[in-house]
Amino acid sequence: MGYRMLEHMTDALVEVEADTLEEAFALAAKALVDVMVDVSKVEERLEIMLEAYGHDLENLLYNWLEQVMIALVSDHIAMSRFNTRIEVGDYDDGRYRITAKAYGEALNLEKHNYKVEIKGVTYHMMSVENVEGKYRLRFLLDL
């Protein structure tokens, strides 16, 4: 289980595979951070809470990755681990909700070996599938 970068001409195409949906979303967040900085150099010095909603799983993935990107780019927090929880509830007519504790530290471009700027998350080529009991996510990051 884990994530990998797939071949793409100009952007970052990521594939995640995990046993649970929560683990898949946690790995997707880690992969996004790893596209921009070296996630292996991020220490767990602080904890932040993240939350996102979606009307389906693809929309939840998109909104989740946007929240991770905001924390990374706008709040300058590099994260290396995510404890996620996904629920379907009565929040606003049965939408999905993800909450997470994210662990990391203040972003330091030199320490974390800045790689590339992510312009945004896209819906292009995005999928959330359950294949033979494993969850597989794919998403494209616009670089």
Backbone as JSON Lines, residues from 0, in Angstrom:
{"i":0,"aa":"M","n":[0.83,-1.17,0.0],"ca":[0.0,0.0,0.0],"c":[0.89,1.24,0.0]}
{"i":1,"aa":"G","n":[0.44,2.25,-0.7],"ca":[1.21,3.47,-0.77],"c":[0.78,4.33,-1.94]}
{"i":2,"aa":"Y","n":[1.69,5.19,-2.39],"ca":[1.39,6.04,-3.53],"c":[2.58,6.02,-4.49]}
{"i":3,"aa":"R","n":[2.26,6.38,-5.73],"ca":[3.3,6.46,-6.75],"c":[2.91,7.51,-7.78]}
{"i":4,"aa":"M","n":[3.92,8.03,-8.42],"ca":[3.71,9.0,-9.48],"c":[3.63,8.26,-10.81]}
{"i":5,"aa":"L","n":[2.59,8.53,-11.58],"ca":[2.42,7.92,-12.88],"c":[2.95,8.86,-13.95]}
{"i":6,"aa":"E","n":[3.23,8.32,-15.11],"ca":[3.76,9.12,-16.22],"c":[2.74,10.17,-16.67]}
{"i":7,"aa":"H","n":[3.2,11.4,-16.79],"ca":[2.38,12.49,-17.33],"c":[3.33,13.54,-17.9]}
{"i":8,"aa":"M","n":[2.96,14.11,-19.04],"ca":[3.86,15.03,-19.74],"c":[4.21,16.29,-18.94]}
{"i":9,"aa":"T","n":[3.21,16.93,-18.32],"ca":[3.47,18.24,-17.73],"c":[3.06,18.37,-16.27]}
{"i":10,"aa":"D","n":[2.22,17.49,-15.76],"ca":[1.69,17.62,-14.41],"c":[2.05,16.41,-13.57]}
{"i":11,"aa":"A","n":[1.58,16.37,-12.33],"ca":[1.84,15.25,-11.44],"c":[0.57,14.4,-11.36]}
{"i":12,"aa":"L","n":[0.64,13.19,-11.89],"ca":[-0.46,12.23,-11.83],"c":[-0.12,11.24,-10.73]}
{"i":13,"aa":"V","n":[-0.96,11.18,-9.71],"ca":[-0.69,10.38,-8.52],"c":[-1.7,9.24,-8.42]}
{"i":14,"aa":"E","n":[-1.2,8.06,-8.05],"ca":[-2.07,6.92,-7.77],"c":[-1.78,6.44,-6.35]}
{"i":15,"aa":"V","n":[-2.85,6.23,-5.61],"ca":[-2.77,5.79,-4.22],"c":[-3.52,4.47,-4.1]}
{"i":16,"aa":"E","n":[-2.97,3.54,-3.33],"ca":[-3.69,2.3,-3.05],"c":[-3.56,2.0,-1.56]}
{"i":17,"aa":"A","n":[-4.7,1.64,-0.94],"ca":[-4.72,1.38,0.5],"c":[-5.86,0.41,0.84]}
{"i":18,"aa":"D","n":[-5.78,-0.14,2.04],"ca":[-6.8,-1.08,2.51],"c":[-8.1,-0.4,2.88]}
{"i":19,"aa":"T","n":[-8.01,0.84,3.38],"ca":[-9.21,1.56,3.81],"c":[-9.3,2.9,3.09]}
{"i":20,"aa":"L","n":[-10.49,3.45,3.04],"ca":[-10.69,4.75,2.43],"c":[-9.94,5.83,3.21]}
{"i":21,"aa":"E","n":[-9.99,5.75,4.54],"ca":[-9.29,6.74,5.36],"c":[-7.79,6.72,5.1]}
{"i":22,"aa":"E","n":[-7.21,5.51,5.01],"ca":[-5.78,5.4,4.73],"c":[-5.46,5.94,3.34]}
{"i":23,"aa":"A","n":[-6.34,5.69,2.38],"ca":[-6.11,6.19,1.02],"c":[-6.1,7.72,0.99]}
{"i":24,"aa":"F","n":[-7.03,8.35,1.69],"ca":[-7.07,9.81,1.73],"c":[-5.86,10.37,2.46]}
{"i":25,"aa":"A","n":[-5.4,9.69,3.52],"ca":[-4.2,10.12,4.23],"c":[-2.98,10.04,3.31]}
{"i":26,"aa":"L","n":[-2.86,8.96,2.56],"ca":[-1.74,8.81,1.62],"c":[-1.81,9.82,0.48]}
{"i":27,"aa":"A","n":[-3.02,10.15,0.04],"ca":[-3.18,11.17,-1.01],"c":[-2.65,12.51,-0.53]}
{"i":28,"aa":"A","n":[-2.95,12.86,0.72],"ca":[-2.45,14.11,1.28],"c":[-0.93,14.1,1.37]}
{"i":29,"aa":"K","n":[-0.38,12.99,1.83],"ca":[1.08,12.87,1.94],"c":[1.73,12.97,0.56]}
{"i":30,"aa":"A","n":[1.12,12.36,-0.44],"ca":[1.65,12.42,-1.8],"c":[1.66,13.85,-2.32]}
{"i":31,"aa":"L","n":[0.59,14.6,-2.06],"ca":[0.53,16.0,-2.49],"c":[1.7,16.78,-1.89]}
{"i":32,"aa":"V","n":[1.93,16.63,-0.6],"ca":[3.04,17.32,0.06],"c":[4.36,16.88,-0.56]}
{"i":33,"aa":"D","n":[4.5,15.58,-0.84],"ca":[5.73,15.04,-1.38],"c":[6.02,15.51,-2.8]}
{"i":34,"aa":"V","n":[5.01,15.93,-3.53],"ca":[5.24,16.51,-4.85],"c":[5.97,17.84,-4.71]}
{"i":35,"aa":"M","n":[5.63,18.6,-3.68],"ca":[6.18,19.94,-3.53],"c":[7.48,19.98,-2.72]}
{"i":36,"aa":"V","n":[7.58,19.16,-1.68],"ca":[8.77,19.14,-0.82],"c":[9.12,17.69,-0.49]}
{"i":37,"aa":"D","n":[10.29,17.48,0.1],"ca":[10.71,16.14,0.51],"c":[10.04,15.81,1.85]}
{"i":38,"aa":"V","n":[8.97,15.04,1.79],"ca":[8.17,14.75,2.98],"c":[8.96,13.97,4.03]}
{"i":39,"aa":"S","n":[9.99,13.26,3.61],"ca":[10.8,12.48,4.56],"c":[11.6,13.38,5.51]}
{"i":40,"aa":"K","n":[11.75,14.65,5.16],"ca":[12.5,15.58,6.0],"c":[11.6,16.39,6.94]}
{"i":41,"aa":"V","n":[10.3,16.13,6.9],"ca":[9.35,16.87,7.74],"c":[9.26,16.19,9.1]}
{"i":42,"aa":"E","n":[9.51,16.96,10.14],"ca":[9.4,16.45,11.51],"c":[8.02,16.76,12.07]}
{"i":43,"aa":"E","n":[7.58,15.91,12.98],"ca":[6.25,16.08,13.6],"c":[6.37,16.94,14.85]}
{"i":44,"aa":"R","n":[6.45,18.24,14.65],"ca":[6.61,19.18,15.75],"c":[5.29,19.83,16.17]}
{"i":45,"aa":"L","n":[4.31,19.79,15.29],"ca":[3.01,20.4,15.62],"c":[1.89,19.58,15.03]}
{"i":46,"aa":"E","n":[0.7,19.86,15.51],"ca":[-0.5,19.15,15.07],"c":[-1.55,20.19,14.68]}
{"i":47,"aa":"I","n":[-2.17,20.0,13.52],"ca":[-3.26,20.88,13.11],"c":[-4.46,20.03,12.73]}
{"i":48,"aa":"M","n":[-5.62,20.63,12.76],"ca":[-6.86,19.95,12.37],"c":[-7.26,20.44,10.99]}
{"i":49,"aa":"L","n":[-7.66,19.5,10.14],"ca":[-8.16,19.81,8.81],"c":[-9.53,19.18,8.64]}
{"i":50,"aa":"E","n":[-10.36,19.8,7.79],"ca":[-11.72,19.3,7.58],"c":[-12.15,19.68,6.17]}
{"i":51,"aa":"A","n":[-12.89,18.77,5.54],"ca":[-13.45,19.05,4.22],"c":[-14.74,18.26,4.05]}
{"i":52,"aa":"Y","n":[-15.58,18.74,3.14],"ca":[-16.87,18.1,2.83],"c":[-16.94,17.83,1.33]}
{"i":53,"aa":"G","n":[-17.76,16.88,0.95],"ca":[-17.99,16.62,-0.46],"c":[-19.31,15.93,-0.7]}
{"i":54,"aa":"H","n":[-19.94,16.19,-1.85],"ca":[-21.22,15.56,-2.15],"c":[-21.05,14.14,-2.69]}
{"i":55,"aa":"D","n":[-19.82,13.77,-3.1],"ca":[-19.48,12.39,-3.45],"c":[-18.0,12.21,-3.13]}
{"i":56,"aa":"L","n":[-17.46,11.02,-3.34],"ca":[-16.07,10.78,-2.94],"c":[-15.05,11.55,-3.77]}
{"i":57,"aa":"E","n":[-15.32,11.76,-5.06],"ca":[-14.4,12.55,-5.87],"c":[-14.38,14.0,-5.41]}
{"i":58,"aa":"N","n":[-15.56,14.54,-5.12],"ca":[-15.64,15.9,-4.62],"c":[-14.98,16.03,-3.26]}
{"i":59,"aa":"L","n":[-15.13,15.01,-2.42],"ca":[-14.46,15.0,-1.12],"c":[-12.94,14.98,-1.3]}
{"i":60,"aa":"L","n":[-12.44,14.15,-2.21],"ca":[-11.01,14.09,-2.47],"c":[-10.48,15.44,-2.95]}
{"i":61,"aa":"Y","n":[-11.19,16.04,-3.89],"ca":[-10.79,17.35,-4.4],"c":[-10.72,18.38,-3.26]}
{"i":62,"aa":"N","n":[-11.79,18.47,-2.47],"ca":[-11.85,19.45,-1.39],"c":[-10.81,19.16,-0.3]}
{"i":63,"aa":"W","n":[-10.56,17.88,-0.03],"ca":[-9.56,17.47,0.95],"c":[-8.16,17.91,0.49]}
{"i":64,"aa":"L","n":[-7.82,17.62,-0.74],"ca":[-6.51,18.0,-1.26],"c":[-6.34,19.52,-1.29]}
{"i":65,"aa":"E","n":[-7.42,20.22,-1.58],"ca":[-7.38,21.69,-1.53],"c":[-7.04,22.18,-0.11]}
{"i":66,"aa":"Q","n":[-7.63,21.57,0.91],"ca":[-7.35,21.96,2.3],"c":[-5.9,21.69,2.66]}
{"i":67,"aa":"V","n":[-5.38,20.55,2.22],"ca":[-3.98,20.22,2.47],"c":[-3.08,21.23,1.78]}
{"i":68,"aa":"M","n":[-3.41,21.58,0.55],"ca":[-2.62,22.54,-0.2],"c":[-2.65,23.92,0.45]}
{"i":69,"aa":"I","n":[-3.8,24.34,0.95],"ca":[-3.9,25.63,1.64],"c":[-3.0,25.64,2.87]}
{"i":70,"aa":"A","n":[-3.02,24.56,3.64],"ca":[-2.15,24.49,4.82],"c":[-0.69,24.56,4.43]}
{"i":71,"aa":"L","n":[-0.33,23.92,3.33],"ca":[1.06,23.89,2.88],"c":[1.49,25.23,2.28]}
{"i":72,"aa":"V","n":[0.7,25.75,1.35],"ca":[1.11,26.95,0.6],"c":[0.78,28.25,1.32]}
{"i":73,"aa":"S","n":[-0.41,28.36,1.88],"ca":[-0.83,29.61,2.51],"c":[-0.42,29.71,3.98]}
{"i":74,"aa":"D","n":[-0.57,28.59,4.7],"ca":[-0.25,28.6,6.13],"c":[1.21,28.21,6.39]}
{"i":75,"aa":"H","n":[1.91,27.78,5.35],"ca":[3.34,27.41,5.43],"c":[3.61,26.31,6.44]}
{"i":76,"aa":"I","n":[2.79,25.25,6.37],"ca":[2.97,24.09,7.24],"c":[3.23,22.87,6.38]}
{"i":77,"aa":"A","n":[4.39,22.27,6.55],"ca":[4.71,21.02,5.85],"c":[4.25,19.87,6.74]}
{"i":78,"aa":"M","n":[3.49,18.95,6.17],"ca":[2.92,17.84,6.94],"c":[3.44,16.52,6.4]}
{"i":79,"aa":"S","n":[3.62,15.57,7.32],"ca":[4.15,14.27,6.9],"c":[3.25,13.1,7.27]}
{"i":80,"aa":"R","n":[2.28,13.34,8.16],"ca":[1.39,12.25,8.57],"c":[0.0,12.81,8.82]}
{"i":81,"aa":"F","n":[-1.0,12.0,8.46],"ca":[-2.4,12.41,8.58],"c":[-3.21,11.27,9.19]}
{"i":82,"aa":"N","n":[-3.93,11.56,10.26],"ca":[-4.89,10.61,10.82],"c":[-6.28,11.07,10.39]}
{"i":83,"aa":"T","n":[-6.89,10.32,9.48],"ca":[-8.14,10.77,8.86],"c":[-9.33,9.96,9.34]}
{"i":84,"aa":"R","n":[-10.48,10.59,9.28],"ca":[-11.76,9.94,9.57],"c":[-12.77,10.44,8.55]}
{"i":85,"aa":"I","n":[-13.45,9.51,7.88],"ca":[-14.45,9.88,6.87],"c":[-15.81,9.4,7.34]}
{"i":86,"aa":"E","n":[-16.79,10.29,7.24],"ca":[-18.15,9.98,7.67],"c":[-19.13,10.43,6.6]}
{"i":87,"aa":"V","n":[-20.25,9.75,6.55],"ca":[-21.39,10.23,5.76],"c":[-22.43,10.59,6.8]}
{"i":88,"aa":"G","n":[-22.94,11.81,6.73],"ca":[-23.85,12.21,7.78],"c":[-24.88,13.2,7.35]}
{"i":89,"aa":"D","n":[-25.5,13.78,8.33],"ca":[-26.59,14.74,8.13],"c":[-26.07,16.18,8.12]}
{"i":90,"aa":"Y","n":[-24.82,16.37,7.72],"ca":[-24.22,17.7,7.79],"c":[-24.98,18.67,6.9]}
{"i":91,"aa":"D","n":[-25.09,18.37,5.66],"ca":[-25.89,19.14,4.72],"c":[-26.4,18.14,3.7]}
{"i":92,"aa":"D","n":[-27.48,17.49,4.0],"ca":[-28.13,16.49,3.17],"c":[-27.25,15.29,2.81]}
{"i":93,"aa":"G","n":[-26.58,14.73,3.81],"ca":[-25.88,13.47,3.62],"c":[-24.53,13.54,2.96]}
{"i":94,"aa":"R","n":[-23.9,14.69,2.95],"ca":[-22.58,14.8,2.33],"c":[-21.53,14.02,3.1]}
{"i":95,"aa":"Y","n":[-20.43,13.74,2.43],"ca":[-19.28,13.13,3.07],"c":[-18.51,14.21,3.83]}
{"i":96,"aa":"R","n":[-17.87,13.79,4.9],"ca":[-17.05,14.7,5.7],"c":[-15.76,13.97,6.06]}
{"i":97,"aa":"I","n":[-14.64,14.66,5.89],"ca":[-13.36,14.14,6.35],"c":[-12.79,15.1,7.38]}
{"i":98,"aa":"T","n":[-12.33,14.54,8.48],"ca":[-11.61,15.31,9.5],"c":[-10.26,14.63,9.68]}
{"i":99,"aa":"A","n":[-9.26,15.42,10.02],"ca":[-7.93,14.85,10.16],"c":[-7.08,15.65,11.12]}
{"i":100,"aa":"K","n":[-6.24,14.93,11.82],"ca":[-5.13,15.53,12.53],"c":[-3.93,15.38,11.6]}
{"i":101,"aa":"A","n":[-3.29,16.49,11.31],"ca":[-2.1,16.48,10.46],"c":[-0.9,16.86,11.31]}
{"i":102,"aa":"Y","n":[0.2,16.15,11.11],"ca":[1.4,16.35,11.9],"c":[2.52,16.85,11.01]}
{"i":103,"aa":"G","n":[3.21,17.9,11.46],"ca":[4.29,18.45,10.67],"c":[4.99,19.57,11.39]}
{"i":104,"aa":"E","n":[5.48,20.53,10.6],"ca":[6.23,21.65,11.15],"c":[6.17,22.82,10.17]}
{"i":105,"aa":"A","n":[6.68,23.95,10.61],"ca":[6.72,25.13,9.74],"c":[7.53,24.81,8.49]}
{"i":106,"aa":"L","n":[7.01,25.23,7.35],"ca":[7.66,24.99,6.07],"c":[8.98,25.74,5.99]}
{"i":107,"aa":"N","n":[10.03,25.01,5.65],"ca":[11.36,25.59,5.46],"c":[11.83,25.06,4.11]}
{"i":108,"aa":"L","n":[11.84,25.93,3.1],"ca":[12.13,25.49,1.74],"c":[13.51,24.86,1.59]}
{"i":109,"aa":"E","n":[14.48,25.32,2.36],"ca":[15.82,24.72,2.29],"c":[15.84,23.36,2.97]}
{"i":110,"aa":"K","n":[15.34,23.28,4.19],"ca":[15.35,22.02,4.93],"c":[14.52,20.95,4.22]}
{"i":111,"aa":"H","n":[13.36,21.35,3.71],"ca":[12.42,20.38,3.11],"c":[12.66,20.18,1.61]}
{"i":112,"aa":"N","n":[13.74,20.73,1.09],"ca":[14.11,20.53,-0.33],"c":[12.96,20.81,-1.28]}
{"i":113,"aa":"Y","n":[12.6,22.06,-1.39],"ca":[11.53,22.49,-2.3],"c":[11.75,21.9,-3.69]}
{"i":114,"aa":"K","n":[10.71,21.28,-4.25],"ca":[10.81,20.62,-5.55],"c":[10.14,21.42,-6.66]}
{"i":115,"aa":"V","n":[8.82,21.67,-6.51],"ca":[8.05,22.29,-7.58],"c":[6.8,22.94,-7.0]}
{"i":116,"aa":"E","n":[6.32,23.97,-7.68],"ca":[5.09,24.65,-7.26],"c":[3.88,23.89,-7.78]}
{"i":117,"aa":"I","n":[2.9,23.71,-6.93],"ca":[1.62,23.13,-7.34],"c":[0.66,24.3,-7.55]}
{"i":118,"aa":"K","n":[0.14,24.43,-8.77],"ca":[-0.82,25.5,-9.06],"c":[-2.19,25.16,-8.51]}
{"i":119,"aa":"G","n":[-2.56,23.88,-8.6],"ca":[-3.87,23.5,-8.09],"c":[-4.19,22.04,-8.29]}
{"i":120,"aa":"V","n":[-5.23,21.62,-7.61],"ca":[-5.8,20.28,-7.75],"c":[-6.79,20.35,-8.89]}
{"i":121,"aa":"T","n":[-6.91,19.28,-9.67],"ca":[-7.88,19.27,-10.77],"c":[-8.79,18.05,-10.66]}
{"i":122,"aa":"Y","n":[-9.93,18.12,-11.33],"ca":[-10.82,16.96,-11.44],"c":[-10.41,16.06,-12.61]}
{"i":123,"aa":"H","n":[-9.56,16.57,-13.49],"ca":[-9.15,15.81,-14.67],"c":[-8.46,14.51,-14.24]}
{"i":124,"aa":"M","n":[-8.94,13.38,-14.72],"ca":[-8.39,12.05,-14.45],"c":[-8.6,11.59,-13.0]}
{"i":125,"aa":"M","n":[-9.42,12.29,-12.22],"ca":[-9.65,11.93,-10.83],"c":[-10.58,10.74,-10.74]}
{"i":126,"aa":"S","n":[-10.24,9.8,-9.82],"ca":[-11.12,8.66,-9.57],"c":[-10.91,8.14,-8.16]}
{"i":127,"aa":"V","n":[-11.98,7.59,-7.6],"ca":[-11.96,6.9,-6.32],"c":[-12.65,5.58,-6.56]}
{"i":128,"aa":"E","n":[-11.9,4.48,-6.43],"ca":[-12.45,3.16,-6.75],"c":[-12.14,2.17,-5.63]}
{"i":129,"aa":"N","n":[-13.03,1.2,-5.5],"ca":[-12.79,0.05,-4.63],"c":[-12.56,-1.13,-5.57]}
{"i":130,"aa":"V","n":[-11.31,-1.59,-5.65],"ca":[-10.93,-2.66,-6.57],"c":[-10.47,-3.86,-5.74]}
{"i":131,"aa":"E","n":[-11.26,-4.92,-5.79],"ca":[-10.93,-6.15,-5.08],"c":[-10.59,-5.9,-3.61]}
{"i":132,"aa":"G","n":[-11.4,-5.09,-2.95],"ca":[-11.22,-4.83,-1.53],"c":[-10.17,-3.8,-1.18]}
{"i":133,"aa":"K","n":[-9.55,-3.2,-2.16],"ca":[-8.56,-2.14,-1.95],"c":[-9.1,-0.84,-2.53]}
{"i":134,"aa":"Y","n":[-8.76,0.26,-1.9],"ca":[-9.17,1.56,-2.42],"c":[-8.04,2.13,-3.27]}
{"i":135,"aa":"R","n":[-8.4,2.56,-4.47],"ca":[-7.44,3.15,-5.39],"c":[-7.92,4.56,-5.75]}
{"i":136,"aa":"L","n":[-7.06,5.53,-5.52],"ca":[-7.37,6.92,-5.86],"c":[-6.39,7.37,-6.93]}
{"i":137,"aa":"R","n":[-6.88,8.19,-7.84],"ca":[-6.02,8.85,-8.82],"c":[-6.41,10.31,-8.88]}
{"i":138,"aa":"F","n":[-5.39,11.16,-8.99],"ca":[-5.67,12.59,-9.14],"c":[-4.49,13.26,-9.81]}
{"i":139,"aa":"L","n":[-4.79,14.38,-10.45],"ca":[-3.79,15.14,-11.2],"c":[-3.59,16.49,-10.52]}
{"i":140,"aa":"L","n":[-2.34,16.84,-10.28],"ca":[-1.98,18.14,-9.73],"c":[-1.4,18.98,-10.86]}
{"i":141,"aa":"D","n":[-1.95,20.18,-11.04],"ca":[-1.48,21.11,-12.06],"c":[-0.21,21.78,-11.56]}
{"i":142,"aa":"L","n":[0.86,21.59,-12.27],"ca":[2.16,22.17,-11.85],"c":[2.49,23.42,-12.66]}
